[in-house]
Amino acid sequence: MSVTDRCNLRCRYCMPEEEYVWLPRSSILSFEEIARLVEVFSTLGVDKVRLTGGEPLLRHDLSHLIELIAANERIRDIALTTNGVLLARQVDALKAAGLSRVTVSLDTTRPDRFQAFNRSAKFASVTEGIARACSVGLGKLKINSVVIRGFNDDELVDLLEFAGEHGAELRYIEYMDVGGATGWSMDQVVSRDEILETLSACYGEIAPLIDQNSASAPAQRFSLPDGRTFGIVASTTLPFCRSCDRSRVTADGMFYMCLYSDTGLDLRELVRSSASDEELAAQIANAWRGRTDRGAEERASMRGRGALYQVEGLRSDPHREMHTRGG
Ligand code: SAM
Ligand code: SF4
């Protein structure tokens, strides 16, 4: 569930422009509307919810939404993906409300690079957020790092060490040609295999971890000879569409069954009409059953692959933006 399309950073792989077309405020779902949707999804078998954005901690009193979702007994896991800037001051309330896990996105261990890449001087706030999240004892903290050649591919080891020092597990994310990544090109992608090669040159033999409970999880997990673990999300070079069971709802209630799809189901219209929960569930189930998306696989098979959209395409429909769709 994306709870806002607004963000307090401007990561160059996600929000590189000066100006954006924002979702109208009146279209943004209220917490009660989001909780009702979660309730309906849960009757269809959904038991994990991830809150994302934009930057979800910009949404006023996010803890209240977590409380509403946590009251649903079918939901056994509530996760948050955040850039971490506002995490330190909110983490106690988030945990008390019922948050299960946090993933913080951080692509560099160097404040000057953070300034250049995320267009913010708030590096120290992010590291403080990470430290606070570890200290309050939420489930295992994850750090997401998008790896881009020529920017942070010389920090693969530093990022892993940083995560370990902060009690977190690192996820390297291959740079994806999604939404706002208008400057994307294949030569900037550092593949899973390259990441493994660099790490094994430093640490020695790396073993894949087989976790039967997470066959549909996007990250492949690995362990170092000393037992430390990390993950790689190889959506660009090794897409996992066939095992993907995720879907996403934008802050204004568009239901997309693939990060790459151009068409979705307008749940806001249904929620704000007199549709019953049963009618909502039937529409969602119907859309999910009819799903044929293989977005990342189709992109991987393209010759001369470039960015998915240019700025004009994004402005004509802001739902195409990664910061609208949620990561
Ligand atoms: N603002 C929050 C954050 O940064 O964690 C949540 C939203 S953000 C869109 C969710 C995730 O998408 C982040 O981990 C971010 O690094 C990732 N992401 C955004 N654009 C990406 C791209 N072009 N390729 C790979 N990952 C991307
Ligand atoms: Fe960066 Fe997340 Fe904001 Fe995108 S939504 S600009 S990834 S912090």
Coordinates of C-alpha atoms in Angstrom, one line a residue, residues 11-208:
C11 CA 16.9 10.0 -5.5
R12 CA 18.2 10.3 -9.0
Y13 CA 16.9 6.8 -10.0
C14 CA 13.4 7.6 -8.8
M15 CA 12.7 11.4 -8.7
P16 CA 15.3 13.1 -10.9
E17 CA 13.1 16.0 -12.2
E18 CA 12.6 19.5 -10.8
E19 CA 8.8 19.4 -11.2
Y20 CA 6.2 16.7 -10.7
V21 CA 2.5 16.2 -11.4
W22 CA 1.1 15.2 -8.0
L23 CA -2.0 13.2 -7.2
P24 CA -4.9 15.5 -6.2
R25 CA -5.2 15.6 -2.4
S26 CA -8.9 14.8 -2.6
S27 CA -8.0 11.5 -4.3
I28 CA -5.7 10.3 -1.6
L29 CA -7.3 7.4 0.4
S30 CA -8.1 8.1 4.1
F31 CA -6.7 5.7 6.7
E32 CA -10.2 4.2 7.1
E33 CA -10.4 3.6 3.3
I34 CA -7.0 1.9 3.3
A35 CA -7.8 -0.3 6.3
R36 CA -11.1 -1.3 4.6
L37 CA -9.2 -2.3 1.5
V38 CA -6.7 -4.3 3.5
E39 CA -9.6 -6.0 5.2
V40 CA -11.1 -7.0 1.9
F41 CA -7.7 -8.2 0.5
S42 CA -7.3 -10.2 3.7
T43 CA -10.5 -12.1 3.1
L44 CA -8.9 -13.2 -0.2
G45 CA -5.8 -14.6 1.4
V46 CA -3.5 -11.6 1.8
D47 CA -1.6 -11.8 5.1
K48 CA 1.3 -9.4 4.6
V49 CA 1.1 -5.7 4.1
R50 CA 3.9 -3.3 3.2
L51 CA 3.5 0.4 3.7
T52 CA 5.4 2.5 1.2
G53 CA 5.2 5.6 -1.0
G54 CA 6.6 8.2 -1.8
E55 CA 7.9 8.5 1.7
P56 CA 5.3 6.9 4.0
L57 CA 6.6 8.7 7.1
L58 CA 5.5 12.0 5.6
R59 CA 1.9 10.9 6.0
H60 CA 0.7 12.5 9.2
D61 CA 0.2 10.0 12.1
L62 CA 1.0 6.8 10.1
S63 CA 1.0 4.9 13.4
H64 CA -2.8 5.3 13.4
L65 CA -3.1 3.5 10.1
I66 CA -0.8 0.7 11.5
E67 CA -3.1 0.4 14.5
L68 CA -6.1 0.0 12.2
I69 CA -4.4 -2.7 10.1
A70 CA -3.0 -4.5 13.1
A71 CA -6.5 -4.9 14.4
N72 CA -7.1 -7.3 11.5
E73 CA -6.2 -10.7 12.8
R74 CA -5.7 -12.1 9.3
I75 CA -2.7 -9.8 8.8
R76 CA 0.3 -11.4 10.3
D77 CA 3.0 -9.0 9.0
I78 CA 3.1 -5.3 8.6
A79 CA 6.3 -3.9 7.1
L80 CA 7.4 -0.4 6.2
T81 CA 9.8 0.7 3.5
T82 CA 11.2 4.2 4.2
N83 CA 14.1 6.4 3.3
G84 CA 14.7 6.7 7.1
V85 CA 15.0 10.5 7.3
L86 CA 12.0 10.7 9.7
L87 CA 12.3 7.3 11.3
A88 CA 14.2 8.0 14.5
R89 CA 11.5 10.2 16.0
Q90 CA 8.6 8.0 14.9
V91 CA 9.9 4.5 15.5
D92 CA 8.6 4.0 19.1
A93 CA 5.1 5.0 18.0
L94 CA 5.2 2.8 14.9
K95 CA 6.3 -0.2 17.0
A96 CA 3.7 0.4 19.7
A97 CA 1.0 0.6 16.9
G98 CA 1.9 -2.9 15.7
L99 CA 4.6 -2.5 13.0
S100 CA 6.4 -5.8 12.5
R101 CA 9.4 -4.8 10.3
V102 CA 11.3 -1.9 8.7
T103 CA 13.3 -1.7 5.5
V104 CA 15.4 1.4 5.2
S105 CA 16.7 2.4 1.7
L106 CA 20.2 3.7 1.8
D107 CA 22.5 3.5 -1.3
T108 CA 25.8 4.9 0.1
T109 CA 27.8 5.0 3.3
R110 CA 29.2 8.5 2.4
P111 CA 27.4 11.7 3.2
D112 CA 28.8 13.6 0.2
R113 CA 27.4 10.9 -2.1
F114 CA 24.1 10.9 -0.4
Q115 CA 23.9 14.7 -1.0
A116 CA 24.7 14.2 -4.7
F117 CA 22.5 11.2 -5.2
N118 CA 19.5 11.7 -3.0
R119 CA 19.7 15.5 -3.1
S120 CA 19.6 15.8 0.7
A121 CA 21.9 16.6 3.6
K122 CA 20.0 14.3 5.9
F123 CA 22.5 11.3 5.9
A124 CA 22.9 11.5 9.6
S125 CA 19.2 11.4 10.2
V126 CA 19.0 8.2 8.2
T127 CA 21.7 6.5 10.2
E128 CA 20.1 7.7 13.4
G129 CA 16.8 6.2 12.2
I130 CA 18.6 2.9 11.4
A131 CA 20.2 2.8 14.9
R132 CA 16.9 3.6 16.6
A133 CA 15.0 1.0 14.6
C134 CA 17.6 -1.6 15.7
S135 CA 17.5 -0.6 19.4
V136 CA 13.7 -0.7 19.8
G137 CA 13.7 -4.4 18.7
L138 CA 11.6 -4.5 15.6
G139 CA 12.0 -7.6 13.6
K140 CA 15.3 -8.0 11.6
L141 CA 16.0 -4.6 9.9
K142 CA 16.7 -4.6 6.2
I143 CA 18.7 -2.0 4.3
N144 CA 17.9 -1.7 0.5
S145 CA 20.7 -0.4 -1.7
V146 CA 20.2 0.2 -5.4
V147 CA 23.5 -0.5 -7.1
I148 CA 24.5 1.7 -10.0
R149 CA 27.7 1.5 -12.0
G150 CA 29.9 4.6 -11.6
F151 CA 28.0 5.7 -8.5
N152 CA 28.2 3.2 -5.7
D153 CA 29.5 0.0 -7.2
D154 CA 32.7 0.6 -5.4
E155 CA 30.8 0.4 -2.0
L156 CA 29.5 -3.1 -2.2
V157 CA 31.7 -4.3 0.7
D158 CA 31.3 -1.0 2.6
L159 CA 27.5 -1.3 2.4
L160 CA 27.6 -4.9 3.7
E161 CA 29.8 -3.9 6.6
F162 CA 27.7 -0.9 7.4
A163 CA 24.6 -3.1 7.5
G164 CA 26.3 -5.6 9.7
E165 CA 27.5 -3.0 12.1
H166 CA 23.9 -1.7 12.5
G167 CA 22.4 -5.2 13.0
A168 CA 20.7 -5.1 9.6
E169 CA 20.6 -7.4 6.6
L170 CA 21.5 -5.8 3.3
R171 CA 19.6 -6.2 0.1
Y172 CA 21.4 -5.2 -3.1
I173 CA 18.8 -4.1 -5.7
E174 CA 19.6 -4.2 -9.4
Y175 CA 18.9 -0.8 -11.0
M176 CA 15.5 -1.1 -12.7
D177 CA 14.1 0.7 -15.7
V178 CA 10.9 1.5 -13.9
G179 CA 8.9 4.8 -13.5
G180 CA 11.1 7.8 -12.8
A181 CA 14.3 6.1 -13.8
T182 CA 14.4 8.1 -17.1
G183 CA 18.2 8.1 -17.1
W184 CA 18.3 4.3 -17.0
S185 CA 20.6 2.3 -19.3
M186 CA 21.7 -1.3 -19.2
D187 CA 25.4 -0.4 -18.8
Q188 CA 24.7 1.2 -15.5
V189 CA 23.1 -2.1 -14.1
V190 CA 25.4 -4.1 -11.9
S191 CA 24.1 -7.6 -12.2
R192 CA 23.6 -10.2 -9.4
D193 CA 26.5 -12.2 -10.8
E194 CA 28.9 -9.2 -10.7
I195 CA 27.8 -8.4 -7.2
L196 CA 28.6 -12.0 -6.1
E197 CA 31.9 -11.9 -7.9
T198 CA 33.0 -8.8 -6.1
L199 CA 31.9 -10.0 -2.7
S200 CA 33.5 -13.4 -3.1
A201 CA 36.8 -11.8 -4.1
C202 CA 36.7 -10.1 -0.7
Y203 CA 35.1 -12.6 1.6
G204 CA 35.6 -16.1 0.0
E205 CA 33.0 -18.6 -1.1
I206 CA 29.4 -17.5 -1.0
A207 CA 26.6 -20.0 -0.5
P208 CA 23.0 -19.5 -1.7

